[in-house]
Amino acid sequence: NNHGWDATWLELYARLAEDQIGTVDWTPYLPKMFSFFLRALKIPVGTSTYHRPKDHKLPISCDVFFQPGAKKLTLIVFRIAVFIIYALLPGGVVQDLLCNLMSILEPYYHPSNGGAWNVPLANLLSTLCTVFANRVLDERDLRSGKRSECRTPERCWLGPADIAAFVACMQPIIGKALYSKSNSMTTSAHQALKSLCYIDAATVMPPELERIYAALENQALTETHQTISALETLAWLARPMLWRANYKEGPGHLQSLLFLTLPGIDTN
């Protein structure tokens, strides 16, 4: 129960999961590890009798095994995301545990719920989606012959059902985070949304375009905060939306969306 040791060993576990996908059976250890993930994020959940891990320094002789700054919360969050994504296997239990973790964290992504947890939760959201998108795109490139090698063995490739389950888990969280009062949270939410658009635009893009259209039309007169959020989202999603190979219906929306933005830049 030592924060320093937990953080540094997490780094080794994440590297093992990333470099040896499917080699280790993590199933017996997953419940304990996901409990640690929740503690490491320092979210105020549970009873008042909860004791945080102690923060003793590691012996200097151990530093050779770990990266500099391994105990920093930013790197801890990154390693949590890397471990979760590369421990994902088709039909495995990691997806269910991830959904359970995100359901616990979901109230803390609500726009009215701000605090010291905003930055680590924002980093977790964007890193999960970015690393997941990178893994899926690498596997797709290997299938299509665009690359000759991939760290993921073929038996561990994620299929459409796995991708759909991940996207469905993340979309409600992103929907709340987009309206956060924290700049770091909204930026991370947009980054996460953009990453998902590159792997499942057919699912992610339509509801976002519907939200953008609604915010830029008449109802924006009474809900101006949605207009700002919609314009920011549009700027982030422009590239995956207009890339026809990624989302063939996207270019057809360009003219309509540009006309709807004109009132916002009219000097009169």
PDB file of C-alpha atoms in Angstrom:
ATOM      1  CA  ASN A   1       0.000   0.000   0.000  1.00  0.00           C
ATOM      2  CA  ASN A   2       2.817   2.368  -0.970  1.00  0.00           C
ATOM      3  CA  HIS A   3       2.056   4.926  -3.655  1.00  0.00           C
ATOM      4  CA  GLY A   4       5.642   5.039  -4.923  1.00  0.00           C
ATOM      5  CA  TRP A   5       5.993   1.289  -5.315  1.00  0.00           C
ATOM      6  CA  ASP A   6       2.505   0.969  -6.847  1.00  0.00           C
ATOM      7  CA  ALA A   7       3.245   3.619  -9.469  1.00  0.00           C
ATOM      8  CA  THR A   8       6.585   2.179 -10.513  1.00  0.00           C
ATOM      9  CA  TRP A   9       5.363  -1.405 -10.698  1.00  0.00           C
ATOM     10  CA  LEU A  10       2.401  -0.203 -12.750  1.00  0.00           C
ATOM     11  CA  GLU A  11       4.889   1.087 -15.304  1.00  0.00           C
ATOM     12  CA  LEU A  12       6.390  -2.388 -15.676  1.00  0.00           C
ATOM     13  CA  TYR A  13       2.959  -4.008 -15.967  1.00  0.00           C
ATOM     14  CA  ALA A  14       1.911  -1.515 -18.655  1.00  0.00           C
ATOM     15  CA  ARG A  15       5.069  -2.121 -20.661  1.00  0.00           C
ATOM     16  CA  LEU A  16       4.582  -5.884 -20.375  1.00  0.00           C
ATOM     17  CA  ALA A  17       0.959  -5.659 -21.520  1.00  0.00           C
ATOM     18  CA  GLU A  18       1.929  -3.419 -24.462  1.00  0.00           C
ATOM     19  CA  ASP A  19       4.972  -5.372 -25.655  1.00  0.00           C
ATOM     20  CA  GLN A  20       3.611  -8.888 -25.057  1.00  0.00           C
ATOM     21  CA  ILE A  21      -0.071  -8.661 -25.982  1.00  0.00           C
ATOM     22  CA  GLY A  22      -1.937 -11.864 -25.210  1.00  0.00           C
ATOM     23  CA  THR A  23       1.086 -13.555 -23.632  1.00  0.00           C
ATOM     24  CA  VAL A  24       0.105 -12.997 -19.989  1.00  0.00           C
ATOM     25  CA  ASP A  25      -3.244 -14.108 -18.609  1.00  0.00           C
ATOM     26  CA  TRP A  26      -4.155 -11.044 -16.542  1.00  0.00           C
ATOM     27  CA  THR A  27      -7.585 -12.368 -15.534  1.00  0.00           C
ATOM     28  CA  PRO A  28      -6.746 -13.396 -11.927  1.00  0.00           C
ATOM     29  CA  TYR A  29      -5.156 -10.008 -11.216  1.00  0.00           C
ATOM     30  CA  LEU A  30      -7.597  -7.678 -12.951  1.00  0.00           C
ATOM     31  CA  PRO A  31     -10.017  -6.974 -10.041  1.00  0.00           C
ATOM     32  CA  LYS A  32      -7.135  -5.919  -7.790  1.00  0.00           C
ATOM     33  CA  MET A  33      -5.530  -3.842 -10.535  1.00  0.00           C
ATOM     34  CA  PHE A  34      -8.722  -1.971 -11.378  1.00  0.00           C
ATOM     35  CA  SER A  35      -9.196  -1.232  -7.676  1.00  0.00           C
ATOM     36  CA  PHE A  36      -5.710   0.241  -7.683  1.00  0.00           C
ATOM     37  CA  PHE A  37      -6.538   2.319 -10.780  1.00  0.00           C
ATOM     38  CA  LEU A  38      -9.432   3.909  -8.915  1.00  0.00           C
ATOM     39  CA  ARG A  39      -7.225   4.680  -5.891  1.00  0.00           C
ATOM     40  CA  ALA A  40      -4.430   6.073  -8.054  1.00  0.00           C
ATOM     41  CA  LEU A  41      -6.788   8.621  -9.628  1.00  0.00           C
ATOM     42  CA  LYS A  42      -7.392  10.039  -6.115  1.00  0.00           C
ATOM     43  CA  ILE A  43     -11.138  10.299  -6.666  1.00  0.00           C
ATOM     44  CA  PRO A  44     -13.141  10.993  -3.473  1.00  0.00           C
ATOM     45  CA  VAL A  45     -15.212   7.814  -3.538  1.00  0.00           C
ATOM     46  CA  GLY A  46     -15.985   5.379  -0.743  1.00  0.00           C
ATOM     47  CA  THR A  47     -16.359   5.941   2.984  1.00  0.00           C
ATOM     48  CA  SER A  48     -14.499   8.384   5.206  1.00  0.00           C
ATOM     49  CA  THR A  49     -12.449   5.495   6.657  1.00  0.00           C
ATOM     50  CA  TYR A  50     -10.585   5.055   3.360  1.00  0.00           C
ATOM     51  CA  HIS A  51      -6.820   5.533   3.678  1.00  0.00           C
ATOM     52  CA  ARG A  52      -4.796   6.603   0.680  1.00  0.00           C
ATOM     53  CA  PRO A  53      -1.572   4.754  -0.091  1.00  0.00           C
ATOM     54  CA  LYS A  54       1.515   5.992   1.713  1.00  0.00           C
ATOM     55  CA  ASP A  55       3.948   8.033  -0.342  1.00  0.00           C
ATOM     56  CA  HIS A  56       7.377   6.790   0.724  1.00  0.00           C
ATOM     57  CA  LYS A  57      10.327   7.292  -1.586  1.00  0.00           C
ATOM     58  CA  LEU A  58      11.881   4.310  -3.309  1.00  0.00           C
ATOM     59  CA  PRO A  59      15.504   3.347  -2.694  1.00  0.00           C
ATOM     60  CA  ILE A  60      17.839   5.127  -5.108  1.00  0.00           C
ATOM     61  CA  SER A  61      19.196   1.745  -6.204  1.00  0.00           C
ATOM     62  CA  CYS A  62      15.780   0.948  -7.750  1.00  0.00           C
ATOM     63  CA  ASP A  63      15.687   3.970 -10.034  1.00  0.00           C
ATOM     64  CA  VAL A  64      17.587   2.132 -12.758  1.00  0.00           C
ATOM     65  CA  PHE A  65      14.524  -0.043 -13.412  1.00  0.00           C
ATOM     66  CA  PHE A  66      12.055   2.794 -13.929  1.00  0.00           C
ATOM     67  CA  GLN A  67      11.635   5.867 -16.103  1.00  0.00           C
ATOM     68  CA  PRO A  68      12.270   9.330 -14.607  1.00  0.00           C
ATOM     69  CA  GLY A  69       9.103  10.809 -13.167  1.00  0.00           C
ATOM     70  CA  ALA A  70       7.337   7.443 -13.027  1.00  0.00           C
ATOM     71  CA  LYS A  71       5.505   8.481  -9.848  1.00  0.00           C
ATOM     72  CA  LYS A  72       4.003  11.614 -11.375  1.00  0.00           C
ATOM     73  CA  LEU A  73       0.231  11.394 -11.632  1.00  0.00           C
ATOM     74  CA  THR A  74       0.253  12.286 -15.350  1.00  0.00           C
ATOM     75  CA  LEU A  75       2.469   9.320 -16.172  1.00  0.00           C
ATOM     76  CA  ILE A  76       0.517   7.068 -13.824  1.00  0.00           C
ATOM     77  CA  VAL A  77      -2.707   7.894 -15.694  1.00  0.00           C
ATOM     78  CA  PHE A  78      -0.966   7.266 -19.014  1.00  0.00           C
ATOM     79  CA  ARG A  79       0.234   3.845 -17.835  1.00  0.00           C
ATOM     80  CA  ILE A  80      -3.227   2.947 -16.575  1.00  0.00           C
ATOM     81  CA  ALA A  81      -4.662   3.675 -20.024  1.00  0.00           C
ATOM     82  CA  VAL A  82      -1.890   1.774 -21.819  1.00  0.00           C
ATOM     83  CA  PHE A  83      -2.355  -1.284 -19.617  1.00  0.00           C
ATOM     84  CA  ILE A  84      -6.138  -1.337 -20.070  1.00  0.00           C
ATOM     85  CA  ILE A  85      -6.027  -0.939 -23.865  1.00  0.00           C
ATOM     86  CA  TYR A  86      -3.337  -3.537 -24.495  1.00  0.00           C
ATOM     87  CA  ALA A  87      -4.896  -5.988 -22.030  1.00  0.00           C
ATOM     88  CA  LEU A  88      -8.092  -5.882 -24.099  1.00  0.00           C
ATOM     89  CA  LEU A  89      -8.742  -9.166 -25.878  1.00  0.00           C
ATOM     90  CA  PRO A  90     -11.657 -10.169 -28.121  1.00  0.00           C
ATOM     91  CA  GLY A  91     -14.525 -11.205 -25.840  1.00  0.00           C
ATOM     92  CA  GLY A  92     -12.366 -10.734 -22.726  1.00  0.00           C
ATOM     93  CA  VAL A  93     -13.350  -9.399 -19.308  1.00  0.00           C
ATOM     94  CA  VAL A  94     -11.291  -6.211 -19.511  1.00  0.00           C
ATOM     95  CA  GLN A  95     -13.995  -4.404 -21.482  1.00  0.00           C
ATOM     96  CA  ASP A  96     -16.566  -5.158 -18.770  1.00  0.00           C
ATOM     97  CA  LEU A  97     -14.203  -3.956 -16.042  1.00  0.00           C
ATOM     98  CA  LEU A  98     -13.450  -0.809 -18.039  1.00  0.00           C
ATOM     99  CA  CYS A  99     -17.163  -0.066 -18.416  1.00  0.00           C
ATOM    100  CA  ASN A 100     -17.637  -0.569 -14.686  1.00  0.00           C
ATOM    101  CA  LEU A 101     -14.723   1.776 -13.922  1.00  0.00           C
ATOM    102  CA  MET A 102     -16.063   4.471 -16.256  1.00  0.00           C
ATOM    103  CA  SER A 103     -19.561   4.170 -14.763  1.00  0.00           C
ATOM    104  CA  ILE A 104     -18.044   4.893 -11.334  1.00  0.00           C
ATOM    105  CA  LEU A 105     -16.131   7.879 -12.733  1.00  0.00           C
ATOM    106  CA  GLU A 106     -18.973   9.231 -14.888  1.00  0.00           C
ATOM    107  CA  PRO A 107     -20.434  11.590 -12.221  1.00  0.00           C
ATOM    108  CA  TYR A 108     -17.036  13.291 -11.931  1.00  0.00           C
ATOM    109  CA  TYR A 109     -17.140  14.165 -15.642  1.00  0.00           C
ATOM    110  CA  HIS A 110     -20.375  16.101 -15.190  1.00  0.00           C
ATOM    111  CA  PRO A 111     -19.978  19.843 -15.982  1.00  0.00           C
ATOM    112  CA  SER A 112     -21.169  20.845 -12.505  1.00  0.00           C
ATOM    113  CA  ASN A 113     -18.744  18.501 -10.738  1.00  0.00           C
ATOM    114  CA  GLY A 114     -15.329  20.136 -10.770  1.00  0.00           C
ATOM    115  CA  GLY A 115     -12.311  19.645  -8.563  1.00  0.00           C
ATOM    116  CA  ALA A 116      -8.723  18.471  -8.340  1.00  0.00           C
ATOM    117  CA  TRP A 117      -9.717  15.314 -10.218  1.00  0.00           C
ATOM    118  CA  ASN A 118     -10.428  17.186 -13.476  1.00  0.00           C
ATOM    119  CA  VAL A 119      -6.903  16.955 -14.876  1.00  0.00           C
ATOM    120  CA  PRO A 120      -6.237  13.229 -14.210  1.00  0.00           C
ATOM    121  CA  LEU A 121      -9.713  12.272 -15.438  1.00  0.00           C
ATOM    122  CA  ALA A 122      -9.260  14.404 -18.554  1.00  0.00           C
ATOM    123  CA  ASN A 123      -5.919  12.734 -19.255  1.00  0.00           C
ATOM    124  CA  LEU A 124      -7.431   9.298 -18.700  1.00  0.00           C
ATOM    125  CA  LEU A 125     -10.269   9.937 -21.164  1.00  0.00           C
ATOM    126  CA  SER A 126      -8.097  11.262 -23.976  1.00  0.00           C
ATOM    127  CA  THR A 127      -5.340   8.686 -23.474  1.00  0.00           C
ATOM    128  CA  LEU A 128      -7.730   5.734 -23.428  1.00  0.00           C
ATOM    129  CA  CYS A 129      -9.304   6.794 -26.724  1.00  0.00           C
ATOM    130  CA  THR A 130      -6.032   7.791 -28.397  1.00  0.00           C
ATOM    131  CA  VAL A 131      -4.186   4.583 -27.493  1.00  0.00           C
ATOM    132  CA  PHE A 132      -7.213   2.480 -28.443  1.00  0.00           C
ATOM    133  CA  ALA A 133      -7.465   4.223 -31.835  1.00  0.00           C
ATOM    134  CA  ASN A 134      -3.739   3.726 -32.454  1.00  0.00           C
ATOM    135  CA  ARG A 135      -4.018   0.023 -31.693  1.00  0.00           C
ATOM    136  CA  VAL A 136      -7.065  -0.479 -33.924  1.00  0.00           C
ATOM    137  CA  LEU A 137      -5.534   1.497 -36.819  1.00  0.00           C
ATOM    138  CA  ASP A 138      -2.279  -0.490 -36.569  1.00  0.00           C
ATOM    139  CA  GLU A 139      -4.222  -3.746 -36.771  1.00  0.00           C
ATOM    140  CA  ARG A 140      -6.256  -2.486 -39.725  1.00  0.00           C
ATOM    141  CA  ASP A 141      -3.129  -1.349 -41.569  1.00  0.00           C
ATOM    142  CA  LEU A 142      -1.610  -4.808 -41.159  1.00  0.00           C
ATOM    143  CA  ARG A 143      -4.773  -6.430 -42.533  1.00  0.00           C
ATOM    144  CA  SER A 144      -4.784  -4.140 -45.549  1.00  0.00           C
ATOM    145  CA  GLY A 145      -1.063  -4.538 -46.225  1.00  0.00           C
ATOM    146  CA  LYS A 146      -0.164  -0.910 -45.449  1.00  0.00           C
ATOM    147  CA  ARG A 147       2.351  -2.121 -42.884  1.00  0.00           C
ATOM    148  CA  SER A 148       4.376  -5.304 -42.614  1.00  0.00           C
ATOM    149  CA  GLU A 149       4.332  -5.802 -38.851  1.00  0.00           C
ATOM    150  CA  CYS A 150       2.213  -5.074 -35.793  1.00  0.00           C
ATOM    151  CA  ARG A 151       2.826  -5.691 -32.110  1.00  0.00           C
ATOM    152  CA  THR A 152      -0.592  -7.343 -31.778  1.00  0.00           C
ATOM    153  CA  PRO A 153      -0.726 -11.051 -32.768  1.00  0.00           C
ATOM    154  CA  GLU A 154      -3.560 -11.925 -35.133  1.00  0.00           C
ATOM    155  CA  ARG A 155      -5.434 -13.951 -32.503  1.00  0.00           C
ATOM    156  CA  CYS A 156      -5.685 -10.801 -30.355  1.00  0.00           C
ATOM    157  CA  TRP A 157      -6.980  -8.426 -33.027  1.00  0.00           C
ATOM    158  CA  LEU A 158     -10.043  -6.482 -31.946  1.00  0.00           C
ATOM    159  CA  GLY A 159     -13.156  -7.007 -34.054  1.00  0.00           C
ATOM    160  CA  PRO A 160     -16.139  -4.774 -34.843  1.00  0.00           C
ATOM    161  CA  ALA A 161     -17.997  -5.922 -31.717  1.00  0.00           C
ATOM    162  CA  ASP A 162     -15.044  -5.000 -29.477  1.00  0.00           C
ATOM    163  CA  ILE A 163     -14.715  -1.580 -31.119  1.00  0.00           C
ATOM    164  CA  ALA A 164     -18.454  -0.938 -30.833  1.00  0.00           C
ATOM    165  CA  ALA A 165     -18.407  -1.879 -27.132  1.00  0.00           C
ATOM    166  CA  PHE A 166     -15.519   0.511 -26.435  1.00  0.00           C
ATOM    167  CA  VAL A 167     -17.160   3.388 -28.326  1.00  0.00           C
ATOM    168  CA  ALA A 168     -20.478   2.813 -26.534  1.00  0.00           C
ATOM    169  CA  CYS A 169     -18.634   2.910 -23.199  1.00  0.00           C
ATOM    170  CA  MET A 170     -16.875   6.201 -23.970  1.00  0.00           C
ATOM    171  CA  GLN A 171     -19.585   8.210 -25.747  1.00  0.00           C
ATOM    172  CA  PRO A 172     -21.671   9.109 -22.642  1.00  0.00           C
ATOM    173  CA  ILE A 173     -18.525  10.208 -20.794  1.00  0.00           C
ATOM    174  CA  ILE A 174     -17.382  12.381 -23.694  1.00  0.00           C
ATOM    175  CA  GLY A 175     -20.867  13.887 -23.984  1.00  0.00           C
ATOM    176  CA  LYS A 176     -20.642  15.181 -20.412  1.00  0.00           C
ATOM    177  CA  ALA A 177     -17.013  16.271 -20.617  1.00  0.00           C
ATOM    178  CA  LEU A 178     -17.629  18.440 -23.697  1.00  0.00           C
ATOM    179  CA  TYR A 179     -19.567  20.939 -21.567  1.00  0.00           C
ATOM    180  CA  SER A 180     -17.132  21.012 -18.646  1.00  0.00           C
ATOM    181  CA  LYS A 181     -16.033  24.326 -17.162  1.00  0.00           C
ATOM    182  CA  SER A 182     -12.455  23.023 -17.191  1.00  0.00           C
ATOM    183  CA  ASN A 183     -10.461  23.810 -20.340  1.00  0.00           C
ATOM    184  CA  SER A 184      -8.316  20.721 -19.895  1.00  0.00           C
ATOM    185  CA  MET A 185     -11.434  18.553 -19.699  1.00  0.00           C
ATOM    186  CA  THR A 186     -13.065  19.974 -22.844  1.00  0.00           C
ATOM    187  CA  THR A 187      -9.803  19.740 -24.798  1.00  0.00           C
ATOM    188  CA  SER A 188      -9.346  16.114 -23.746  1.00  0.00           C
ATOM    189  CA  ALA A 189     -12.971  15.327 -24.612  1.00  0.00           C
ATOM    190  CA  HIS A 190     -12.499  16.739 -28.109  1.00  0.00           C
ATOM    191  CA  GLN A 191      -9.273  14.796 -28.540  1.00  0.00           C
ATOM    192  CA  ALA A 192     -11.035  11.597 -27.444  1.00  0.00           C
ATOM    193  CA  LEU A 193     -13.936  12.280 -29.800  1.00  0.00           C
ATOM    194  CA  LYS A 194     -11.578  12.866 -32.723  1.00  0.00           C
ATOM    195  CA  SER A 195      -9.761   9.587 -32.023  1.00  0.00           C
ATOM    196  CA  LEU A 196     -13.031   7.644 -31.999  1.00  0.00           C
ATOM    197  CA  CYS A 197     -14.060   9.244 -35.290  1.00  0.00           C
ATOM    198  CA  TYR A 198     -11.049   7.689 -36.997  1.00  0.00           C
ATOM    199  CA  ILE A 199     -12.061   4.152 -36.027  1.00  0.00           C
ATOM    200  CA  ASP A 200     -15.884   4.258 -36.031  1.00  0.00           C
ATOM    201  CA  ALA A 201     -17.062   7.419 -37.777  1.00  0.00           C
ATOM    202  CA  ALA A 202     -20.359   5.826 -38.792  1.00  0.00           C
ATOM    203  CA  THR A 203     -21.338   5.567 -35.106  1.00  0.00           C
ATOM    204  CA  VAL A 204     -19.684   8.657 -33.643  1.00  0.00           C
ATOM    205  CA  MET A 205     -20.216  11.290 -36.326  1.00  0.00           C
ATOM    206  CA  PRO A 206     -24.041  11.330 -36.861  1.00  0.00           C
ATOM    207  CA  PRO A 207     -25.011  12.235 -33.262  1.00  0.00           C
ATOM    208  CA  GLU A 208     -22.258  14.844 -33.118  1.00  0.00           C
ATOM    209  CA  LEU A 209     -23.391  16.423 -36.375  1.00  0.00           C
ATOM    210  CA  GLU A 210     -26.973  16.450 -35.096  1.00  0.00           C
ATOM    211  CA  ARG A 211     -25.802  18.252 -31.950  1.00  0.00           C
ATOM    212  CA  ILE A 212     -23.762  20.735 -33.984  1.00  0.00           C
ATOM    213  CA  TYR A 213     -26.652  21.522 -36.336  1.00  0.00           C
ATOM    214  CA  ALA A 214     -29.056  21.994 -33.425  1.00  0.00           C
ATOM    215  CA  ALA A 215     -26.648  24.306 -31.600  1.00  0.00           C
ATOM    216  CA  LEU A 216     -25.977  26.467 -34.650  1.00  0.00           C
ATOM    217  CA  GLU A 217     -29.628  26.890 -35.570  1.00  0.00           C
ATOM    218  CA  ASN A 218     -32.499  28.692 -33.795  1.00  0.00           C
ATOM    219  CA  GLN A 219     -32.219  27.023 -30.393  1.00  0.00           C
ATOM    220  CA  ALA A 220     -28.749  28.551 -30.003  1.00  0.00           C
ATOM    221  CA  LEU A 221     -30.451  31.868 -29.238  1.00  0.00           C
ATOM    222  CA  THR A 222     -31.396  30.581 -25.792  1.00  0.00           C
ATOM    223  CA  GLU A 223     -28.488  28.151 -25.223  1.00  0.00           C
ATOM    224  CA  THR A 224     -25.413  30.061 -26.336  1.00  0.00           C
ATOM    225  CA  HIS A 225     -23.011  27.808 -24.416  1.00  0.00           C
ATOM    226  CA  GLN A 226     -23.939  25.009 -26.801  1.00  0.00           C
ATOM    227  CA  THR A 227     -22.993  27.178 -29.782  1.00  0.00           C
ATOM    228  CA  ILE A 228     -19.452  27.660 -28.494  1.00  0.00           C
ATOM    229  CA  SER A 229     -19.095  23.965 -27.751  1.00  0.00           C
ATOM    230  CA  ALA A 230     -20.469  23.054 -31.187  1.00  0.00           C
ATOM    231  CA  LEU A 231     -17.997  25.329 -32.981  1.00  0.00           C
ATOM    232  CA  GLU A 232     -15.095  23.870 -31.001  1.00  0.00           C
ATOM    233  CA  THR A 233     -16.274  20.339 -31.805  1.00  0.00           C
ATOM    234  CA  LEU A 234     -16.625  21.206 -35.479  1.00  0.00           C
ATOM    235  CA  ALA A 235     -13.050  22.508 -35.569  1.00  0.00           C
ATOM    236  CA  TRP A 236     -11.727  19.322 -33.969  1.00  0.00           C
ATOM    237  CA  LEU A 237     -13.749  16.959 -36.195  1.00  0.00           C
ATOM    238  CA  ALA A 238     -13.217  18.782 -39.493  1.00  0.00           C
ATOM    239  CA  ARG A 239     -10.432  16.499 -40.720  1.00  0.00           C
ATOM    240  CA  PRO A 240     -12.026  13.094 -39.974  1.00  0.00           C
ATOM    241  CA  MET A 241     -15.371  14.456 -41.216  1.00  0.00           C
ATOM    242  CA  LEU A 242     -14.027  15.692 -44.569  1.00  0.00           C
ATOM    243  CA  TRP A 243     -11.842  12.650 -45.202  1.00  0.00           C
ATOM    244  CA  ARG A 244     -14.089  10.726 -47.573  1.00  0.00           C
ATOM    245  CA  ALA A 245     -12.334   7.403 -46.993  1.00  0.00           C
ATOM    246  CA  ASN A 246     -13.126   7.739 -43.300  1.00  0.00           C
ATOM    247  CA  TYR A 247     -16.677   9.140 -43.525  1.00  0.00           C
ATOM    248  CA  LYS A 248     -18.080   9.346 -47.035  1.00  0.00           C
ATOM    249  CA  GLU A 249     -21.092  11.487 -46.044  1.00  0.00           C
ATOM    250  CA  GLY A 250     -18.882  14.085 -44.359  1.00  0.00           C
ATOM    251  CA  PRO A 251     -18.021  16.405 -47.274  1.00  0.00           C
ATOM    252  CA  GLY A 252     -21.729  16.819 -48.020  1.00  0.00           C
ATOM    253  CA  HIS A 253     -22.173  18.671 -44.723  1.00  0.00           C
ATOM    254  CA  LEU A 254     -19.461  21.267 -45.373  1.00  0.00           C
ATOM    255  CA  GLN A 255     -21.532  23.884 -47.197  1.00  0.00           C
ATOM    256  CA  SER A 256     -24.464  23.764 -44.766  1.00  0.00           C
ATOM    257  CA  LEU A 257     -22.202  24.031 -41.731  1.00  0.00           C
ATOM    258  CA  LEU A 258     -20.249  26.946 -43.167  1.00  0.00           C
ATOM    259  CA  PHE A 259     -23.473  28.864 -43.840  1.00  0.00           C
ATOM    260  CA  LEU A 260     -24.626  28.252 -40.268  1.00  0.00           C
ATOM    261  CA  THR A 261     -21.396  29.728 -38.891  1.00  0.00           C
ATOM    262  CA  LEU A 262     -21.742  32.985 -40.865  1.00  0.00           C
ATOM    263  CA  PRO A 263     -23.916  34.805 -38.262  1.00  0.00           C
ATOM    264  CA  GLY A 264     -21.177  34.270 -35.695  1.00  0.00           C
ATOM    265  CA  ILE A 265     -18.581  36.139 -37.757  1.00  0.00           C
ATOM    266  CA  ASP A 266     -20.882  38.888 -39.104  1.00  0.00           C
ATOM    267  CA  THR A 267     -19.478  42.226 -37.911  1.00  0.00           C
ATOM    268  CA  ASN A 268     -22.995  43.719 -37.872  1.00  0.00           C
TER     269      ASN A 268
END
